[in-house]
């Protein structure tokens, strides 16, 4: 990290702008004003980079950035990238988002199947234990 220069930036904000800024800070999960401004600068740089990559035809780079931002739950930035790209990119980004959602649904289905399998194994074990106890009471071999 670069050493901080002793440069102070001041800005006057209206009540509404200040409320918006506080909302952005909460969205970032950042308490400090300086950190929030730095994060906003980094986000803007990401958007400029996405726009530049898009204009240069580097669609994969934009898609990778969208996936990264989705993983970080940065939906506002994903939506901003949608706005920087044309309709084709919006559909491509929607496909990526849909694939992400589909993967989550598949994982939920797998978890449900595992739970059901565990329940079935418990039921089988219960029946076997009951049969074993009955066999012991009747002095039979299982």
PDB file of N, CA and C in Angstrom, residues 42-112:
ATOM      1  N   UNK A  42     -12.016   2.928  -6.015  1.00  0.00           N
ATOM      2  CA  UNK A  42     -11.673   1.605  -6.545  1.00  0.00           C
ATOM      3  C   UNK A  42     -12.814   1.053  -7.393  1.00  0.00           C
ATOM      4  N   UNK A  43     -14.052   1.230  -6.926  1.00  0.00           N
ATOM      5  CA  UNK A  43     -15.205   0.746  -7.687  1.00  0.00           C
ATOM      6  C   UNK A  43     -15.309   1.457  -9.029  1.00  0.00           C
ATOM      7  N   UNK A  44     -15.072   2.750  -9.016  1.00  0.00           N
ATOM      8  CA  UNK A  44     -15.139   3.517 -10.267  1.00  0.00           C
ATOM      9  C   UNK A  44     -14.038   3.060 -11.230  1.00  0.00           C
ATOM     10  N   UNK A  45     -12.857   2.757 -10.685  1.00  0.00           N
ATOM     11  CA  UNK A  45     -11.777   2.241 -11.530  1.00  0.00           C
ATOM     12  C   UNK A  45     -12.171   0.900 -12.146  1.00  0.00           C
ATOM     13  N   UNK A  46     -12.839   0.035 -11.367  1.00  0.00           N
ATOM     14  CA  UNK A  46     -13.313  -1.243 -11.893  1.00  0.00           C
ATOM     15  C   UNK A  46     -14.294  -1.032 -13.040  1.00  0.00           C
ATOM     16  N   UNK A  47     -15.194  -0.070 -12.871  1.00  0.00           N
ATOM     17  CA  UNK A  47     -16.170   0.208 -13.922  1.00  0.00           C
ATOM     18  C   UNK A  47     -15.492   0.741 -15.181  1.00  0.00           C
ATOM     19  N   UNK A  48     -14.505   1.617 -15.000  1.00  0.00           N
ATOM     20  CA  UNK A  48     -13.778   2.145 -16.160  1.00  0.00           C
ATOM     21  C   UNK A  48     -13.025   1.016 -16.872  1.00  0.00           C
ATOM     22  N   UNK A  49     -12.448   0.122 -16.088  1.00  0.00           N
ATOM     23  CA  UNK A  49     -11.729  -1.015 -16.657  1.00  0.00           C
ATOM     24  C   UNK A  49     -12.692  -1.919 -17.424  1.00  0.00           C
ATOM     25  N   UNK A  50     -13.880  -2.164 -16.850  1.00  0.00           N
ATOM     26  CA  UNK A  50     -14.878  -2.991 -17.533  1.00  0.00           C
ATOM     27  C   UNK A  50     -15.309  -2.332 -18.845  1.00  0.00           C
ATOM     28  N   UNK A  51     -15.521  -1.024 -18.821  1.00  0.00           N
ATOM     29  CA  UNK A  51     -15.922  -0.303 -20.027  1.00  0.00           C
ATOM     30  C   UNK A  51     -14.825  -0.394 -21.087  1.00  0.00           C
ATOM     31  N   UNK A  52     -13.578  -0.208 -20.663  1.00  0.00           N
ATOM     32  CA  UNK A  52     -12.447  -0.284 -21.598  1.00  0.00           C
ATOM     33  C   UNK A  52     -12.324  -1.685 -22.184  1.00  0.00           C
ATOM     34  N   UNK A  53     -12.433  -2.717 -21.333  1.00  0.00           N
ATOM     35  CA  UNK A  53     -12.361  -4.097 -21.812  1.00  0.00           C
ATOM     36  C   UNK A  53     -13.492  -4.390 -22.794  1.00  0.00           C
ATOM     37  N   UNK A  54     -14.669  -3.879 -22.500  1.00  0.00           N
ATOM     38  CA  UNK A  54     -15.820  -4.100 -23.365  1.00  0.00           C
ATOM     39  C   UNK A  54     -15.588  -3.462 -24.738  1.00  0.00           C
ATOM     40  N   UNK A  55     -15.070  -2.239 -24.716  1.00  0.00           N
ATOM     41  CA  UNK A  55     -14.816  -1.534 -25.974  1.00  0.00           C
ATOM     42  C   UNK A  55     -13.723  -2.206 -26.792  1.00  0.00           C
ATOM     43  N   UNK A  56     -12.798  -2.864 -26.124  1.00  0.00           N
ATOM     44  CA  UNK A  56     -11.710  -3.570 -26.818  1.00  0.00           C
ATOM     45  C   UNK A  56     -12.123  -4.982 -27.216  1.00  0.00           C
ATOM     46  N   UNK A  57     -13.368  -5.365 -26.901  1.00  0.00           N
ATOM     47  CA  UNK A  57     -13.851  -6.691 -27.271  1.00  0.00           C
ATOM     48  C   UNK A  57     -13.426  -7.796 -26.338  1.00  0.00           C
ATOM     49  N   UNK A  58     -12.958  -7.445 -25.154  1.00  0.00           N
ATOM     50  CA  UNK A  58     -12.526  -8.451 -24.176  1.00  0.00           C
ATOM     51  C   UNK A  58     -13.718  -8.862 -23.321  1.00  0.00           C
ATOM     52  N   UNK A  59     -14.644  -9.579 -23.940  1.00  0.00           N
ATOM     53  CA  UNK A  59     -15.887  -9.981 -23.264  1.00  0.00           C
ATOM     54  C   UNK A  59     -15.623 -10.910 -22.084  1.00  0.00           C
ATOM     55  N   UNK A  60     -14.630 -11.795 -22.233  1.00  0.00           N
ATOM     56  CA  UNK A  60     -14.321 -12.748 -21.155  1.00  0.00           C
ATOM     57  C   UNK A  60     -13.877 -12.023 -19.890  1.00  0.00           C
ATOM     58  N   UNK A  61     -13.119 -10.952 -20.052  1.00  0.00           N
ATOM     59  CA  UNK A  61     -12.646 -10.188 -18.893  1.00  0.00           C
ATOM     60  C   UNK A  61     -13.825  -9.554 -18.169  1.00  0.00           C
ATOM     61  N   UNK A  62     -14.797  -9.048 -18.936  1.00  0.00           N
ATOM     62  CA  UNK A  62     -15.976  -8.440 -18.336  1.00  0.00           C
ATOM     63  C   UNK A  62     -16.809  -9.508 -17.625  1.00  0.00           C
ATOM     64  N   UNK A  63     -16.970 -10.653 -18.267  1.00  0.00           N
ATOM     65  CA  UNK A  63     -17.727 -11.750 -17.656  1.00  0.00           C
ATOM     66  C   UNK A  63     -17.059 -12.226 -16.373  1.00  0.00           C
ATOM     67  N   UNK A  64     -15.734 -12.336 -16.393  1.00  0.00           N
ATOM     68  CA  UNK A  64     -14.998 -12.763 -15.190  1.00  0.00           C
ATOM     69  C   UNK A  64     -15.177 -11.744 -14.068  1.00  0.00           C
ATOM     70  N   UNK A  65     -15.151 -10.456 -14.421  1.00  0.00           N
ATOM     71  CA  UNK A  65     -15.355  -9.418 -13.408  1.00  0.00           C
ATOM     72  C   UNK A  65     -16.754  -9.517 -12.808  1.00  0.00           C
ATOM     73  N   UNK A  66     -17.739  -9.757 -13.652  1.00  0.00           N
ATOM     74  CA  UNK A  66     -19.118  -9.890 -13.162  1.00  0.00           C
ATOM     75  C   UNK A  66     -19.234 -11.079 -12.220  1.00  0.00           C
ATOM     76  N   UNK A  67     -18.609 -12.189 -12.568  1.00  0.00           N
ATOM     77  CA  UNK A  67     -18.650 -13.367 -11.685  1.00  0.00           C
ATOM     78  C   UNK A  67     -17.993 -13.059 -10.344  1.00  0.00           C
ATOM     79  N   UNK A  68     -16.849 -12.369 -10.397  1.00  0.00           N
ATOM     80  CA  UNK A  68     -16.157 -11.994  -9.165  1.00  0.00           C
ATOM     81  C   UNK A  68     -17.042 -11.098  -8.308  1.00  0.00           C
ATOM     82  N   UNK A  69     -17.678 -10.110  -8.918  1.00  0.00           N
ATOM     83  CA  UNK A  69     -18.539  -9.187  -8.170  1.00  0.00           C
ATOM     84  C   UNK A  69     -19.778  -9.899  -7.632  1.00  0.00           C
ATOM     85  N   UNK A  70     -20.308 -10.856  -8.396  1.00  0.00           N
ATOM     86  CA  UNK A  70     -21.441 -11.655  -7.907  1.00  0.00           C
ATOM     87  C   UNK A  70     -21.032 -12.448  -6.672  1.00  0.00           C
ATOM     88  N   UNK A  71     -19.835 -13.037  -6.720  1.00  0.00           N
ATOM     89  CA  UNK A  71     -19.335 -13.814  -5.574  1.00  0.00           C
ATOM     90  C   UNK A  71     -19.175 -12.943  -4.332  1.00  0.00           C
ATOM     91  N   UNK A  72     -18.892 -11.654  -4.560  1.00  0.00           N
ATOM     92  CA  UNK A  72     -18.709 -10.717  -3.449  1.00  0.00           C
ATOM     93  C   UNK A  72     -20.014 -10.013  -3.074  1.00  0.00           C
ATOM     94  N   UNK A  73     -21.123 -10.433  -3.673  1.00  0.00           N
ATOM     95  CA  UNK A  73     -22.432  -9.810  -3.426  1.00  0.00           C
ATOM     96  C   UNK A  73     -22.403  -8.307  -3.699  1.00  0.00           C
ATOM     97  N   UNK A  74     -21.791  -7.904  -4.791  1.00  0.00           N
ATOM     98  CA  UNK A  74     -21.695  -6.493  -5.180  1.00  0.00           C
ATOM     99  C   UNK A  74     -22.660  -6.214  -6.330  1.00  0.00           C
ATOM    100  N   UNK A  75     -23.946  -6.494  -6.105  1.00  0.00           N
ATOM    101  CA  UNK A  75     -24.966  -6.358  -7.139  1.00  0.00           C
ATOM    102  C   UNK A  75     -25.028  -4.965  -7.758  1.00  0.00           C
ATOM    103  N   UNK A  76     -24.890  -3.875  -6.977  1.00  0.00           N
ATOM    104  CA  UNK A  76     -24.931  -2.557  -7.615  1.00  0.00           C
ATOM    105  C   UNK A  76     -23.856  -2.377  -8.692  1.00  0.00           C
ATOM    106  N   UNK A  77     -22.666  -2.929  -8.461  1.00  0.00           N
ATOM    107  CA  UNK A  77     -21.620  -2.834  -9.484  1.00  0.00           C
ATOM    108  C   UNK A  77     -21.949  -3.696 -10.694  1.00  0.00           C
ATOM    109  N   UNK A  78     -22.542  -4.862 -10.458  1.00  0.00           N
ATOM    110  CA  UNK A  78     -22.953  -5.715 -11.576  1.00  0.00           C
ATOM    111  C   UNK A  78     -23.966  -4.969 -12.440  1.00  0.00           C
ATOM    112  N   UNK A  79     -24.930  -4.321 -11.791  1.00  0.00           N
ATOM    113  CA  UNK A  79     -25.935  -3.556 -12.525  1.00  0.00           C
ATOM    114  C   UNK A  79     -25.294  -2.384 -13.264  1.00  0.00           C
ATOM    115  N   UNK A  80     -24.289  -1.766 -12.683  1.00  0.00           N
ATOM    116  CA  UNK A  80     -23.593  -0.666 -13.349  1.00  0.00           C
ATOM    117  C   UNK A  80     -22.880  -1.173 -14.602  1.00  0.00           C
ATOM    118  N   UNK A  81     -22.304  -2.356 -14.521  1.00  0.00           N
ATOM    119  CA  UNK A  81     -21.654  -2.930 -15.698  1.00  0.00           C
ATOM    120  C   UNK A  81     -22.681  -3.213 -16.780  1.00  0.00           C
ATOM    121  N   UNK A  82     -23.860  -3.661 -16.376  1.00  0.00           N
ATOM    122  CA  UNK A  82     -24.940  -3.841 -17.353  1.00  0.00           C
ATOM    123  C   UNK A  82     -25.193  -2.543 -18.108  1.00  0.00           C
ATOM    124  N   UNK A  83     -25.168  -1.435 -17.393  1.00  0.00           N
ATOM    125  CA  UNK A  83     -25.425  -0.148 -18.019  1.00  0.00           C
ATOM    126  C   UNK A  83     -24.310   0.301 -18.946  1.00  0.00           C
ATOM    127  N   UNK A  84     -23.096  -0.174 -18.721  1.00  0.00           N
ATOM    128  CA  UNK A  84     -21.969   0.212 -19.568  1.00  0.00           C
ATOM    129  C   UNK A  84     -21.897  -0.589 -20.854  1.00  0.00           C
ATOM    130  N   UNK A  85     -22.574  -1.708 -20.870  1.00  0.00           N
ATOM    131  CA  UNK A  85     -22.480  -2.591 -22.025  1.00  0.00           C
ATOM    132  C   UNK A  85     -23.793  -2.567 -22.787  1.00  0.00           C
ATOM    133  N   UNK A  86     -23.754  -3.054 -24.016  1.00  0.00           N
ATOM    134  CA  UNK A  86     -24.962  -3.014 -24.832  1.00  0.00           C
ATOM    135  C   UNK A  86     -25.896  -4.171 -24.499  1.00  0.00           C
ATOM    136  N   UNK A  87     -26.955  -4.306 -25.275  1.00  0.00           N
ATOM    137  CA  UNK A  87     -27.970  -5.326 -25.012  1.00  0.00           C
ATOM    138  C   UNK A  87     -27.380  -6.731 -25.049  1.00  0.00           C
ATOM    139  N   UNK A  88     -26.466  -6.966 -25.989  1.00  0.00           N
ATOM    140  CA  UNK A  88     -25.862  -8.294 -26.093  1.00  0.00           C
ATOM    141  C   UNK A  88     -25.138  -8.660 -24.807  1.00  0.00           C
ATOM    142  N   UNK A  89     -24.396  -7.702 -24.254  1.00  0.00           N
ATOM    143  CA  UNK A  89     -23.672  -7.997 -23.021  1.00  0.00           C
ATOM    144  C   UNK A  89     -24.641  -8.221 -21.874  1.00  0.00           C
ATOM    145  N   UNK A  90     -25.723  -7.470 -21.863  1.00  0.00           N
ATOM    146  CA  UNK A  90     -26.709  -7.673 -20.799  1.00  0.00           C
ATOM    147  C   UNK A  90     -27.250  -9.087 -20.839  1.00  0.00           C
ATOM    148  N   UNK A  91     -27.500  -9.582 -22.034  1.00  0.00           N
ATOM    149  CA  UNK A  91     -28.005 -10.952 -22.117  1.00  0.00           C
ATOM    150  C   UNK A  91     -26.927 -11.948 -21.710  1.00  0.00           C
ATOM    151  N   UNK A  92     -25.661 -11.686 -22.092  1.00  0.00           N
ATOM    152  CA  UNK A  92     -24.580 -12.571 -21.677  1.00  0.00           C
ATOM    153  C   UNK A  92     -24.413 -12.554 -20.162  1.00  0.00           C
ATOM    154  N   UNK A  93     -24.485 -11.367 -19.577  1.00  0.00           N
ATOM    155  CA  UNK A  93     -24.354 -11.269 -18.126  1.00  0.00           C
ATOM    156  C   UNK A  93     -25.542 -11.914 -17.425  1.00  0.00           C
ATOM    157  N   UNK A  94     -26.705 -11.816 -18.023  1.00  0.00           N
ATOM    158  CA  UNK A  94     -27.881 -12.476 -17.454  1.00  0.00           C
ATOM    159  C   UNK A  94     -27.703 -13.987 -17.484  1.00  0.00           C
ATOM    160  N   UNK A  95     -27.103 -14.482 -18.566  1.00  0.00           N
ATOM    161  CA  UNK A  95     -26.848 -15.924 -18.659  1.00  0.00           C
ATOM    162  C   UNK A  95     -25.914 -16.357 -17.527  1.00  0.00           C
ATOM    163  N   UNK A  96     -24.864 -15.575 -17.279  1.00  0.00           N
ATOM    164  CA  UNK A  96     -23.933 -15.897 -16.196  1.00  0.00           C
ATOM    165  C   UNK A  96     -24.666 -15.890 -14.855  1.00  0.00           C
ATOM    166  N   UNK A  97     -25.505 -14.865 -14.640  1.00  0.00           N
ATOM    167  CA  UNK A  97     -26.253 -14.777 -13.390  1.00  0.00           C
ATOM    168  C   UNK A  97     -27.214 -15.961 -13.252  1.00  0.00           C
ATOM    169  N   UNK A  98     -27.872 -16.342 -14.361  1.00  0.00           N
ATOM    170  CA  UNK A  98     -28.790 -17.484 -14.339  1.00  0.00           C
ATOM    171  C   UNK A  98     -28.041 -18.778 -14.053  1.00  0.00           C
ATOM    172  N   UNK A  99     -26.839 -18.926 -14.629  1.00  0.00           N
ATOM    173  CA  UNK A  99     -26.035 -20.119 -14.361  1.00  0.00           C
ATOM    174  C   UNK A  99     -25.659 -20.182 -12.885  1.00  0.00           C
ATOM    175  N   UNK A 100     -25.323 -19.049 -12.317  1.00  0.00           N
ATOM    176  CA  UNK A 100     -24.985 -18.975 -10.896  1.00  0.00           C
ATOM    177  C   UNK A 100     -26.188 -19.405 -10.055  1.00  0.00           C
ATOM    178  N   UNK A 101     -27.365 -18.879 -10.404  1.00  0.00           N
ATOM    179  CA  UNK A 101     -28.585 -19.242  -9.671  1.00  0.00           C
ATOM    180  C   UNK A 101     -28.897 -20.723  -9.857  1.00  0.00           C
ATOM    181  N   UNK A 102     -28.667 -21.252 -11.075  1.00  0.00           N
ATOM    182  CA  UNK A 102     -28.925 -22.660 -11.344  1.00  0.00           C
ATOM    183  C   UNK A 102     -28.012 -23.543 -10.505  1.00  0.00           C
ATOM    184  N   UNK A 103     -26.758 -23.140 -10.357  1.00  0.00           N
ATOM    185  CA  UNK A 103     -25.824 -23.901  -9.534  1.00  0.00           C
ATOM    186  C   UNK A 103     -26.299 -23.925  -8.083  1.00  0.00           C
ATOM    187  N   UNK A 104     -26.793 -22.781  -7.606  1.00  0.00           N
ATOM    188  CA  UNK A 104     -27.306 -22.741  -6.236  1.00  0.00           C
ATOM    189  C   UNK A 104     -28.507 -23.675  -6.077  1.00  0.00           C
ATOM    190  N   UNK A 105     -29.397 -23.709  -7.069  1.00  0.00           N
ATOM    191  CA  UNK A 105     -30.556 -24.598  -7.001  1.00  0.00           C
ATOM    192  C   UNK A 105     -30.120 -26.056  -7.017  1.00  0.00           C
ATOM    193  N   UNK A 106     -29.128 -26.374  -7.840  1.00  0.00           N
ATOM    194  CA  UNK A 106     -28.627 -27.744  -7.889  1.00  0.00           C
ATOM    195  C   UNK A 106     -28.027 -28.155  -6.541  1.00  0.00           C
ATOM    196  N   UNK A 107     -27.294 -27.242  -5.915  1.00  0.00           N
ATOM    197  CA  UNK A 107     -26.723 -27.544  -4.597  1.00  0.00           C
ATOM    198  C   UNK A 107     -27.817 -27.778  -3.564  1.00  0.00           C
ATOM    199  N   UNK A 108     -28.878 -26.991  -3.632  1.00  0.00           N
ATOM    200  CA  UNK A 108     -30.000 -27.186  -2.710  1.00  0.00           C
ATOM    201  C   UNK A 108     -30.644 -28.554  -2.939  1.00  0.00           C
ATOM    202  N   UNK A 109     -30.783 -28.955  -4.214  1.00  0.00           N
ATOM    203  CA  UNK A 109     -31.362 -30.261  -4.521  1.00  0.00           C
ATOM    204  C   UNK A 109     -30.474 -31.386  -4.003  1.00  0.00           C
ATOM    205  N   UNK A 110     -29.164 -31.210  -4.146  1.00  0.00           N
ATOM    206  CA  UNK A 110     -28.226 -32.218  -3.641  1.00  0.00           C
ATOM    207  C   UNK A 110     -28.329 -32.320  -2.122  1.00  0.00           C
ATOM    208  N   UNK A 111     -28.397 -31.183  -1.453  1.00  0.00           N
ATOM    209  CA  UNK A 111     -28.524 -31.194   0.007  1.00  0.00           C
ATOM    210  C   UNK A 111     -29.826 -31.876   0.437  1.00  0.00           C
ATOM    211  N   UNK A 112     -30.915 -31.631  -0.285  1.00  0.00           N
ATOM    212  CA  UNK A 112     -32.202 -32.269   0.022  1.00  0.00           C
ATOM    213  C   UNK A 112     -32.074 -33.789  -0.136  1.00  0.00           C
TER     214      UNK A 112
END
